[in-house]
Amino acid sequence: MSSERTNKLTQLDFAHVWHPFTQHSEWFRNEPLFIDRAEGCVLEDTEGRQYIDAVGSLWVGVHGHRHPIVDAAVQKQLEHVAHSTFLGLSHPPAVELAEQLVQCTPERLQRVFFSDSGSTSVEIALKMAFQAQQQRGETRRIRFAALREAYHGDTVGSVSVGGIDLFHKVYRPLLFEAAHLPCPDHYNKERFLADQAIQILEEQGDELAALIVEPLVQGAAGMRMHSPEFLEPVVKRARELGALIIFDEVATGFGRTGSFFATDQLRTKPDFLCLGKGLTNGYLPLAVTMTTEEVFSSFLGSHEHTFFHGHTYTANPLGCAAALATLRVFQQEKTMEKVELLVEKMAQMLRPLASRQDVGLVRQKGLMVGIDLRGRSGEALPQKARTGHRICMAARQHGVILRPLGDTVVMMPPLCITESQLHKVVEVFAHVLDQHKVVAE
Ligand SMILES: *Cc1c(COP(=O)(O)O)cnc(C)c1O
């Protein structure tokens, strides 16, 4: 029996709320969890039950909840100003953050354009790339290339370069056309697929405005991974053909792949870098699109060369303060050194899972993990059975929050997760898989 407060909240949620990426006929079957407070990697619901957050509040948690340094930074900023427009005015935390981001990203990225979500950061990169090409006189360059299964956000422009049919198919008539390049999954046939991708790029030739990719890990595609050996030649060829290069590191940024950015593991550097999610440690909605002086300077001059784009909450000062503190914590706590150890531990913990009949591929890059579920004899599962969803719901009963992408279970813990918490996550996952087997029989 739940408390009166929880019952009341359930009633109101069911009556008035529409949740993202949620089939509500399914949602109505279970009492929602109302997260009331949190600390580090642990969430607490309105019933006082605790859960290890194994998905970092959907890939945003880095240093954990209620981090004293980030809390203090936001509180301090509150005493100054909570919001001031960035149209026609500037403010200290945004300028300081821009400088810090320029410091920690590839040298060629010198300009920072603020927005408030990963989707908007991608939308902005697409529009900037397009307009830069137009303003350089490359007026035929009106097409984009992206990887198959890509996910770049949910606004109409970012959906146009997306390649996940389940999410994107219904909108096709509304979208601009993009060339979708084959992309390896788990490092298979990389050379062959790179050649194919290059061939498609060449067919687009001088109509290509830009190529957009999630470097090294395609997150929402189900943690599909490729290596620099695939990506480098594809990016190189796109650039030779005159396309600008956009790296969407909204998911892979801020330590997730084992390096600070996935880009750090690559020789080729992008013309645009999209960052979001971990930027504020999950505190406030903030994102950035970074670009080169070369792109920026193509917008200088006459009034009509202006980038006519901006969101009301652009460069929100509280968000910028949280982001500055998040970057500071990386240095003070030597977070990346800890991540290195944790990545190794996690690999050890996941190893026994890989030999199970009911588990397909186990993929890990840094602290990004995808585990494919299979039937008892290793067969693919019927989509209708919603096994991924059911396994994640079962894990909750044991105090672990997981999220599936279809029948791939995702683990993307905050970088601050402890070894014992990680151990519990993997243990609970294995346990609910065992239980599930019993139910199925
Ligand atoms: C989550 C995500 C986005 C979209 O970010 P939102 O903040 O949800 O709009 C874009 N690109 C990638 C790679 C993502 O993982």
CSV table of C-alpha atoms and ligand atoms in Angstrom, one decimal:
chain,number,residue,atom,x,y,z
A,1,MET,CA,0.0,0.0,0.0
A,2,SER,CA,1.3,3.4,-1.0
A,3,SER,CA,1.0,6.5,1.1
A,4,GLU,CA,-1.8,9.0,0.6
A,5,ARG,CA,0.6,11.4,-1.0
A,6,THR,CA,1.8,8.9,-3.6
A,7,ASN,CA,-1.7,7.9,-4.4
A,8,LYS,CA,-2.7,11.5,-4.9
A,9,LEU,CA,0.3,12.1,-7.1
A,10,THR,CA,-0.5,9.0,-9.2
A,11,GLN,CA,-4.1,10.2,-9.7
A,12,LEU,CA,-2.8,13.6,-10.9
A,13,ASP,CA,-0.1,12.2,-13.1
A,14,PHE,CA,-2.6,9.8,-14.7
A,15,ALA,CA,-5.1,12.6,-15.1
A,16,HIS,CA,-2.9,15.3,-16.6
A,17,VAL,CA,0.6,14.4,-17.6
A,18,TRP,CA,1.9,13.1,-20.9
A,19,HIS,CA,5.3,11.5,-20.6
A,20,PRO,CA,8.0,11.5,-23.3
A,21,PHE,CA,8.7,8.3,-25.3
A,22,THR,CA,5.9,6.6,-23.3
A,23,GLN,CA,3.0,4.5,-24.5
A,24,HIS,CA,0.4,5.6,-21.9
A,25,SER,CA,-1.8,2.6,-22.1
A,26,GLU,CA,1.2,0.8,-20.6
A,27,TRP,CA,2.1,3.6,-18.2
A,28,PHE,CA,-1.3,3.4,-16.6
A,29,ARG,CA,-0.7,-0.2,-15.6
A,30,ASN,CA,1.9,0.6,-13.0
A,31,GLU,CA,2.1,3.1,-10.2
A,32,PRO,CA,4.7,5.6,-11.2
A,33,LEU,CA,7.9,6.2,-9.2
A,34,PHE,CA,8.0,9.8,-8.0
A,35,ILE,CA,11.6,10.7,-7.3
A,36,ASP,CA,11.5,13.0,-4.4
A,37,ARG,CA,15.2,13.4,-3.5
A,38,ALA,CA,18.6,12.1,-4.5
A,39,GLU,CA,22.2,12.0,-3.4
A,40,GLY,CA,25.2,10.9,-5.4
A,41,CYS,CA,24.0,7.9,-7.5
A,42,VAL,CA,21.0,7.1,-5.3
A,43,LEU,CA,17.4,8.2,-6.0
A,44,GLU,CA,14.7,8.1,-3.4
A,45,ASP,CA,11.0,7.9,-4.2
A,46,THR,CA,8.0,9.4,-2.2
A,47,GLU,CA,7.7,6.1,-0.4
A,48,GLY,CA,11.3,6.4,0.9
A,49,ARG,CA,12.5,3.5,-1.2
A,50,GLN,CA,16.0,3.9,-2.7
A,51,TYR,CA,17.3,3.1,-6.1
A,52,ILE,CA,20.8,3.1,-7.7
A,53,ASP,CA,20.5,5.3,-10.8
A,54,ALA,CA,22.3,3.1,-13.5
A,55,VAL,CA,21.3,5.5,-16.3
A,56,GLY,CA,22.4,8.8,-14.9
A,57,SER,CA,18.9,10.3,-15.1
A,58,LEU,CA,19.1,9.5,-18.8
A,59,TRP,CA,22.8,10.1,-19.5
A,60,VAL,CA,23.1,13.5,-17.8
A,61,GLY,CA,24.5,12.6,-14.4
A,62,VAL,CA,28.3,12.9,-14.2
A,63,HIS,CA,29.3,13.8,-10.6
A,64,GLY,CA,26.0,12.7,-9.1
A,65,HIS,CA,23.1,14.4,-7.5
A,66,ARG,CA,23.4,17.1,-4.8
A,67,HIS,CA,27.1,17.6,-5.4
A,68,PRO,CA,28.2,20.2,-2.9
A,69,ILE,CA,30.3,22.2,-5.4
A,70,VAL,CA,27.6,22.3,-8.1
A,71,ASP,CA,24.9,23.0,-5.5
A,72,ALA,CA,26.9,25.9,-4.2
A,73,ALA,CA,27.6,27.3,-7.6
A,74,VAL,CA,23.9,27.4,-8.5
A,75,GLN,CA,23.0,28.9,-5.2
A,76,LYS,CA,25.7,31.6,-5.6
A,77,GLN,CA,24.5,32.4,-9.0
A,78,LEU,CA,20.9,32.7,-7.7
A,79,GLU,CA,22.1,35.5,-5.5
A,80,HIS,CA,23.3,37.4,-8.6
A,81,VAL,CA,20.7,36.7,-11.4
A,82,ALA,CA,18.7,33.7,-12.4
A,83,HIS,CA,18.0,34.6,-16.0
A,84,SER,CA,19.0,37.5,-18.3
A,85,THR,CA,18.5,37.4,-22.0
A,86,PHE,CA,21.5,36.7,-24.2
A,87,LEU,CA,20.0,38.6,-27.1
A,88,GLY,CA,21.7,42.0,-27.0
A,89,LEU,CA,23.2,41.4,-23.5
A,90,SER,CA,25.9,39.2,-22.1
A,91,HIS,CA,26.8,37.9,-18.6
A,92,PRO,CA,29.8,36.6,-16.7
A,93,PRO,CA,29.1,32.8,-16.3
A,94,ALA,CA,28.4,32.4,-20.1
A,95,VAL,CA,31.6,34.1,-21.1
A,96,GLU,CA,33.6,32.2,-18.6
A,97,LEU,CA,32.0,28.9,-19.6
A,98,ALA,CA,32.7,29.6,-23.3
A,99,GLU,CA,36.3,30.2,-22.6
A,100,GLN,CA,36.6,27.0,-20.6
A,101,LEU,CA,34.9,24.9,-23.3
A,102,VAL,CA,37.2,26.3,-25.9
A,103,GLN,CA,40.1,25.2,-23.6
A,104,CYS,CA,39.0,21.6,-23.3
A,105,THR,CA,37.9,20.9,-26.9
A,106,PRO,CA,40.0,20.7,-30.1
A,107,GLU,CA,41.9,23.8,-30.9
A,108,ARG,CA,40.0,24.7,-34.0
A,109,LEU,CA,36.8,25.1,-32.1
A,110,GLN,CA,36.9,28.7,-30.9
A,111,ARG,CA,33.2,29.8,-30.9
A,112,VAL,CA,30.4,28.8,-28.6
A,113,PHE,CA,26.7,29.2,-29.4
A,114,PHE,CA,24.4,28.4,-26.5
A,115,SER,CA,21.0,26.7,-26.5
A,116,ASP,CA,19.1,24.5,-24.1
A,117,SER,CA,18.9,20.9,-25.3
A,118,GLY,CA,20.8,18.4,-27.4
A,119,SER,CA,18.2,18.7,-30.1
A,120,THR,CA,18.6,22.4,-30.4
A,121,SER,CA,22.4,22.1,-30.4
A,122,VAL,CA,22.1,19.8,-33.4
A,123,GLU,CA,19.4,21.9,-35.1
A,124,ILE,CA,21.7,24.9,-34.8
A,125,ALA,CA,24.7,23.0,-36.2
A,126,LEU,CA,22.6,21.9,-39.2
A,127,LYS,CA,21.4,25.5,-39.9
A,128,MET,CA,24.8,27.0,-39.3
A,129,ALA,CA,26.5,24.5,-41.7
A,130,PHE,CA,23.8,25.1,-44.3
A,131,GLN,CA,24.0,28.9,-44.0
A,132,ALA,CA,27.8,28.9,-44.0
A,133,GLN,CA,27.9,27.0,-47.2
A,134,GLN,CA,25.3,29.3,-48.8
A,135,GLN,CA,27.3,32.4,-47.7
A,136,ARG,CA,30.5,31.0,-49.1
A,137,GLY,CA,28.7,30.8,-52.5
A,138,GLU,CA,28.3,27.0,-52.3
A,139,THR,CA,24.6,27.3,-53.1
A,140,ARG,CA,24.2,23.8,-54.4
A,141,ARG,CA,25.2,22.3,-51.0
A,142,ILE,CA,21.7,21.7,-49.6
A,143,ARG,CA,22.0,18.0,-48.5
A,144,PHE,CA,23.1,16.3,-45.3
A,145,ALA,CA,24.6,12.9,-44.7
A,146,ALA,CA,24.2,11.0,-41.5
A,147,LEU,CA,24.8,7.4,-40.3
A,148,ARG,CA,22.0,4.8,-40.4
A,149,GLU,CA,20.3,4.3,-37.0
A,150,ALA,CA,21.5,7.8,-35.9
A,151,TYR,CA,19.7,9.7,-33.2
A,152,HIS,CA,20.3,13.4,-33.0
A,153,GLY,CA,17.2,14.6,-31.1
A,154,ASP,CA,13.5,15.1,-31.6
A,155,THR,CA,13.1,18.5,-33.3
A,156,VAL,CA,12.1,18.2,-37.0
A,157,GLY,CA,15.6,19.1,-38.3
A,158,SER,CA,17.4,16.7,-36.0
A,159,VAL,CA,14.8,14.0,-36.8
A,160,SER,CA,15.6,14.6,-40.5
A,161,VAL,CA,19.1,13.4,-40.0
A,162,GLY,CA,17.9,10.6,-37.6
A,163,GLY,CA,17.6,7.0,-38.8
A,164,ILE,CA,15.6,5.1,-36.2
A,165,ASP,CA,12.5,4.0,-38.0
A,166,LEU,CA,10.4,3.4,-34.9
A,167,PHE,CA,10.8,7.0,-33.8
A,168,HIS,CA,11.2,8.8,-37.1
A,169,LYS,CA,9.2,7.0,-39.8
A,170,VAL,CA,5.8,8.7,-39.2
A,171,TYR,CA,7.4,12.1,-39.8
A,172,ARG,CA,9.1,11.3,-43.1
A,173,PRO,CA,6.8,13.4,-45.3
A,174,LEU,CA,7.7,16.5,-43.2
A,175,LEU,CA,11.5,16.0,-43.2
A,176,PHE,CA,14.3,17.1,-45.5
A,177,GLU,CA,16.0,14.3,-47.2
A,178,ALA,CA,19.3,13.0,-45.8
A,179,ALA,CA,21.7,10.4,-47.2
A,180,HIS,CA,22.1,7.6,-44.7
A,181,LEU,CA,25.4,5.9,-44.6
A,182,PRO,CA,25.9,2.3,-43.5
A,183,CYS,CA,27.6,2.1,-40.1
A,184,PRO,CA,29.2,-0.9,-38.3
A,185,ASP,CA,27.7,-2.4,-35.2
A,186,HIS,CA,30.3,-3.6,-32.8
A,187,TYR,CA,33.3,-3.1,-35.1
A,188,ASN,CA,32.0,-5.6,-37.7
A,189,LYS,CA,33.0,-5.2,-41.4
A,190,GLU,CA,34.4,-1.7,-40.7
A,191,ARG,CA,36.6,-1.5,-43.8
A,192,PHE,CA,33.8,-2.7,-46.1
A,193,LEU,CA,31.2,-0.4,-44.6
A,194,ALA,CA,33.5,2.6,-44.7
A,195,ASP,CA,34.0,2.0,-48.5
A,196,GLN,CA,30.2,1.8,-49.0
A,197,ALA,CA,29.7,5.0,-47.0
A,198,ILE,CA,32.4,6.8,-49.0
A,199,GLN,CA,30.7,5.7,-52.2
A,200,ILE,CA,27.4,7.2,-51.1
A,201,LEU,CA,29.2,10.4,-50.1
A,202,GLU,CA,30.8,10.6,-53.5
A,203,GLU,CA,27.3,10.2,-55.2
A,204,GLN,CA,26.2,13.3,-53.2
A,205,GLY,CA,29.3,15.1,-54.3
A,206,ASP,CA,29.0,18.8,-54.5
A,207,GLU,CA,25.5,18.9,-53.0
A,208,LEU,CA,26.7,17.9,-49.6
A,209,ALA,CA,26.5,20.7,-46.9
A,210,ALA,CA,27.6,18.6,-44.0
A,211,LEU,CA,28.1,15.1,-42.5
A,212,ILE,CA,26.8,14.6,-39.0
A,213,VAL,CA,27.9,11.7,-36.7
A,214,GLU,CA,27.8,10.5,-33.1
A,215,PRO,CA,31.5,9.6,-32.9
A,216,LEU,CA,32.4,6.1,-31.7
A,217,VAL,CA,29.1,5.2,-30.0
A,218,GLN,CA,25.6,5.7,-31.5
A,219,GLY,CA,23.7,5.9,-28.2
A,220,ALA,CA,20.0,5.8,-28.8
A,221,ALA,CA,20.6,3.3,-31.7
A,222,GLY,CA,21.2,0.8,-29.0
A,223,MET,CA,24.9,1.5,-28.1
A,224,ARG,CA,26.1,0.7,-31.6
A,225,MET,CA,29.9,1.0,-31.6
A,226,HIS,CA,32.5,1.7,-34.3
A,227,SER,CA,36.2,2.4,-34.2
A,228,PRO,CA,38.3,5.3,-35.5
A,229,GLU,CA,39.3,2.9,-38.4
A,230,PHE,CA,35.7,3.2,-39.7
A,231,LEU,CA,35.1,6.9,-38.9
A,232,GLU,CA,38.4,8.6,-39.9
A,233,PRO,CA,38.4,7.7,-43.7
A,234,VAL,CA,34.6,8.5,-43.9
A,235,VAL,CA,35.1,11.9,-42.3
A,236,LYS,CA,38.2,12.6,-44.4
A,237,ARG,CA,36.4,11.8,-47.7
A,238,ALA,CA,33.4,14.0,-46.7
A,239,ARG,CA,35.7,16.9,-46.0
A,240,GLU,CA,37.6,16.4,-49.3
A,241,LEU,CA,34.2,16.6,-51.0
A,242,GLY,CA,33.6,20.0,-49.4
A,243,ALA,CA,31.2,19.0,-46.6
A,244,LEU,CA,31.4,20.4,-43.1
A,245,ILE,CA,31.7,17.9,-40.3
A,246,ILE,CA,29.4,17.9,-37.3
A,247,PHE,CA,30.2,15.7,-34.2
A,248,ASP,CA,27.2,15.2,-32.0
A,249,GLU,CA,28.8,14.4,-28.6
A,250,VAL,CA,25.6,15.1,-26.7
A,251,ALA,CA,25.7,11.5,-25.3
A,252,THR,CA,29.4,10.7,-25.6
A,253,GLY,CA,30.8,13.9,-24.1
A,254,PHE,CA,32.0,14.5,-20.6
A,255,GLY,CA,33.9,11.3,-19.9
A,256,ARG,CA,31.4,8.7,-21.0
A,257,THR,CA,33.6,6.9,-23.5
A,258,GLY,CA,36.6,6.8,-21.2
A,259,SER,CA,38.2,9.9,-22.6
A,260,PHE,CA,36.8,13.4,-21.9
A,261,PHE,CA,35.3,13.6,-25.4
A,262,ALA,CA,35.1,10.8,-28.0
A,263,THR,CA,36.8,13.3,-30.3
A,264,ASP,CA,39.9,12.9,-28.2
A,265,GLN,CA,40.3,9.4,-29.5
A,266,LEU,CA,40.2,10.6,-33.1
A,267,ARG,CA,42.7,12.3,-35.3
A,268,THR,CA,40.1,14.1,-37.4
A,269,LYS,CA,38.5,17.0,-35.7
A,270,PRO,CA,35.0,18.4,-36.5
A,271,ASP,CA,33.9,21.8,-37.7
A,272,PHE,CA,31.0,21.7,-35.2
A,273,LEU,CA,30.7,20.0,-31.9
A,274,CYS,CA,27.3,19.6,-30.2
A,275,LEU,CA,27.3,19.2,-26.4
A,276,GLY,CA,24.5,18.8,-23.9
A,277,LYS,CA,23.4,16.2,-21.4
A,278,GLY,CA,26.4,16.0,-19.0
A,279,LEU,CA,27.3,19.6,-19.5
A,280,THR,CA,25.5,20.8,-16.3
A,281,ASN,CA,25.8,17.5,-14.4
A,282,GLY,CA,22.1,17.1,-15.2
A,283,TYR,CA,21.2,20.2,-13.1
A,284,LEU,CA,19.8,22.5,-15.7
A,285,PRO,CA,18.9,22.4,-19.4
A,286,LEU,CA,21.9,23.8,-21.3
A,287,ALA,CA,23.6,22.9,-24.5
A,288,VAL,CA,26.2,24.3,-26.8
A,289,THR,CA,27.2,24.2,-30.5
A,290,MET,CA,30.8,24.9,-31.0
A,291,THR,CA,32.4,25.9,-34.3
A,292,THR,CA,35.5,27.3,-35.9
A,293,GLU,CA,36.5,30.9,-36.6
A,294,GLU,CA,36.3,30.0,-40.3
A,295,VAL,CA,32.6,29.2,-40.1
A,296,PHE,CA,32.0,32.1,-37.7
A,297,SER,CA,33.6,34.6,-40.0
A,298,SER,CA,31.4,33.6,-42.9
A,299,PHE,CA,28.5,35.1,-40.9
A,300,LEU,CA,30.3,38.5,-40.6
A,301,GLY,CA,29.4,41.5,-42.7
A,302,SER,CA,26.0,42.4,-44.0
A,303,HIS,CA,22.9,42.2,-41.8
A,304,GLU,CA,21.4,39.3,-43.8
A,305,HIS,CA,24.4,37.2,-43.0
A,306,THR,CA,23.3,37.2,-39.4
A,307,PHE,CA,22.5,33.8,-37.8
A,308,PHE,CA,18.8,34.5,-37.1
A,309,HIS,CA,18.3,31.8,-34.4
A,310,GLY,CA,18.1,31.9,-30.6
A,311,HIS,CA,16.0,30.5,-27.8
A,312,THR,CA,14.5,32.5,-25.0
A,313,TYR,CA,16.5,30.7,-22.3
A,314,THR,CA,19.8,30.7,-24.3
A,315,ALA,CA,22.9,30.7,-22.0
A,316,ASN,CA,20.8,30.7,-18.9
A,317,PRO,CA,23.1,31.9,-16.1
A,318,LEU,CA,22.1,29.3,-13.6
A,319,GLY,CA,22.9,26.6,-16.2
A,320,CYS,CA,26.2,28.2,-17.1
A,321,ALA,CA,27.1,28.3,-13.4
A,322,ALA,CA,26.3,24.6,-13.0
A,323,ALA,CA,28.4,23.8,-16.1
A,324,LEU,CA,31.4,25.8,-14.8
A,325,ALA,CA,31.2,23.9,-11.5
A,326,THR,CA,30.8,20.6,-13.3
A,327,LEU,CA,34.1,21.3,-15.2
A,328,ARG,CA,35.8,22.3,-12.0
A,329,VAL,CA,34.8,19.1,-10.3
A,330,PHE,CA,36.4,17.1,-13.1
A,331,GLN,CA,39.7,18.7,-12.2
A,332,GLN,CA,39.4,18.8,-8.4
A,333,GLU,CA,38.2,15.2,-8.1
A,334,LYS,CA,40.4,13.9,-10.9
A,335,THR,CA,37.2,12.2,-12.2
A,336,MET,CA,38.8,10.9,-15.4
A,337,GLU,CA,41.4,8.9,-13.4
A,338,LYS,CA,38.6,7.3,-11.5
A,339,VAL,CA,36.7,6.6,-14.7
A,340,GLU,CA,39.7,4.7,-16.1
A,341,LEU,CA,39.6,2.3,-13.1
A,342,LEU,CA,35.8,2.0,-13.2
A,343,VAL,CA,35.8,1.1,-16.9
A,344,GLU,CA,38.1,-1.8,-16.2
A,345,LYS,CA,36.1,-3.0,-13.2
A,346,MET,CA,32.9,-2.8,-15.2
A,347,ALA,CA,34.4,-4.9,-18.0
A,348,GLN,CA,35.2,-7.6,-15.5
A,349,MET,CA,31.7,-7.5,-14.0
A,350,LEU,CA,30.1,-7.7,-17.4
A,351,ARG,CA,32.2,-10.6,-18.6
A,352,PRO,CA,30.1,-13.5,-17.1
A,353,LEU,CA,26.9,-12.0,-18.7
A,354,ALA,CA,28.4,-12.5,-22.2
A,355,SER,CA,28.4,-16.3,-22.0
A,356,ARG,CA,24.7,-16.5,-21.0
A,357,GLN,CA,22.3,-18.1,-23.6
A,358,ASP,CA,19.7,-15.3,-23.0
A,359,VAL,CA,22.3,-12.5,-23.6
A,360,GLY,CA,23.5,-11.6,-27.1
A,361,LEU,CA,26.2,-9.0,-27.6
A,362,VAL,CA,27.5,-7.1,-24.5
A,363,ARG,CA,29.0,-3.8,-25.8
A,364,GLN,CA,31.0,-1.4,-23.7
A,365,LYS,CA,32.8,1.7,-24.5
A,366,GLY,CA,34.0,3.5,-21.4
A,367,LEU,CA,30.9,3.7,-19.2
A,368,MET,CA,28.4,3.3,-22.0
A,369,VAL,CA,27.0,-0.2,-22.1
A,370,GLY,CA,24.4,-2.0,-24.2
A,371,ILE,CA,23.3,-5.5,-23.5
A,372,ASP,CA,21.2,-7.3,-26.1
A,373,LEU,CA,18.6,-9.7,-24.7
A,374,ARG,CA,17.8,-13.0,-26.3
A,375,GLY,CA,15.4,-15.8,-25.8
A,376,ARG,CA,16.3,-18.9,-23.8
A,377,SER,CA,18.0,-20.6,-26.7
A,378,GLY,CA,19.7,-17.5,-28.0
A,379,GLU,CA,16.9,-16.6,-30.4
A,380,ALA,CA,15.8,-13.0,-31.2
A,381,LEU,CA,12.9,-11.9,-29.0
A,382,PRO,CA,9.6,-10.8,-30.5
A,383,GLN,CA,9.3,-7.1,-30.2
A,384,LYS,CA,5.7,-7.4,-28.9
A,385,ALA,CA,7.0,-9.2,-25.8
A,386,ARG,CA,8.6,-6.0,-24.6
A,387,THR,CA,11.2,-8.0,-22.8
A,388,GLY,CA,13.7,-5.1,-22.4
A,389,HIS,CA,10.9,-3.0,-20.8
A,390,ARG,CA,9.9,-5.9,-18.5
A,391,ILE,CA,13.4,-6.6,-17.4
A,392,CYS,CA,14.0,-3.0,-16.5
A,393,MET,CA,10.7,-2.8,-14.5
A,394,ALA,CA,11.7,-5.9,-12.6
A,395,ALA,CA,15.1,-4.4,-11.7
A,396,ARG,CA,13.3,-1.6,-10.0
A,397,GLN,CA,11.8,-4.0,-7.5
A,398,HIS,CA,15.4,-4.7,-6.5
A,399,GLY,CA,16.4,-1.0,-6.3
A,400,VAL,CA,18.1,-0.4,-9.6
A,401,ILE,CA,16.9,2.0,-12.3
A,402,LEU,CA,17.6,0.8,-15.9
A,403,ARG,CA,16.2,1.9,-19.3
A,404,PRO,CA,15.9,-0.3,-22.3
A,405,LEU,CA,16.2,0.6,-26.0
A,406,GLY,CA,14.0,-2.1,-27.5
A,407,ASP,CA,15.5,-5.3,-26.3
A,408,THR,CA,18.9,-3.7,-25.5
A,409,VAL,CA,19.3,-2.9,-21.9
A,410,VAL,CA,21.4,0.3,-21.4
A,411,MET,CA,23.7,1.0,-18.5
A,412,MET,CA,25.1,4.5,-18.4
A,413,PRO,CA,25.9,5.2,-14.7
A,414,PRO,CA,27.1,8.5,-13.5
A,415,LEU,CA,30.9,8.7,-13.5
A,416,CYS,CA,30.8,8.9,-9.7
A,417,ILE,CA,29.2,5.5,-9.2
A,418,THR,CA,31.1,3.3,-6.7
A,419,GLU,CA,32.4,-0.1,-7.4
A,420,SER,CA,30.0,-1.7,-5.0
A,421,GLN,CA,27.0,0.2,-6.5
A,422,LEU,CA,28.1,-1.0,-9.9
A,423,HIS,CA,28.3,-4.5,-8.6
A,424,LYS,CA,24.8,-4.3,-7.4
A,425,VAL,CA,23.6,-3.1,-10.7
A,426,VAL,CA,25.1,-6.0,-12.6
A,427,GLU,CA,24.0,-8.5,-9.9
A,428,VAL,CA,20.4,-7.3,-10.0
A,429,PHE,CA,20.4,-7.4,-13.8
A,430,ALA,CA,21.6,-11.0,-13.8
A,431,HIS,CA,19.1,-11.9,-11.1
A,432,VAL,CA,16.1,-10.4,-12.9
A,433,LEU,CA,17.2,-12.3,-16.1
A,434,ASP,CA,17.2,-15.5,-14.1
A,435,GLN,CA,13.7,-14.8,-12.7
A,436,HIS,CA,12.4,-13.8,-16.1
A,437,LYS,CA,13.5,-17.2,-17.4
A,438,VAL,CA,11.4,-18.9,-14.8
A,439,VAL,CA,8.4,-16.8,-15.7
A,440,ALA,CA,8.8,-17.6,-19.4
A,441,GLU,CA,8.9,-21.3,-18.7
B,1,LIG,C1,20.0,12.8,-26.2
B,1,LIG,C2,20.6,13.1,-27.5
B,1,LIG,C3,20.3,14.2,-28.2
B,1,LIG,C4,19.1,15.1,-27.9
B,1,LIG,O1,19.3,15.8,-26.7
B,1,LIG,P1,18.0,16.4,-25.9
B,1,LIG,O2,18.6,17.2,-24.8
B,1,LIG,O3,17.2,15.2,-25.4
B,1,LIG,O4,17.2,17.2,-26.9
B,1,LIG,C5,21.0,14.5,-29.4
B,1,LIG,N1,22.0,13.7,-29.8
B,1,LIG,C6,22.4,12.6,-29.1
B,1,LIG,C7,23.6,11.8,-29.5
B,1,LIG,C8,21.7,12.3,-27.9
B,1,LIG,O5,22.1,11.2,-27.2
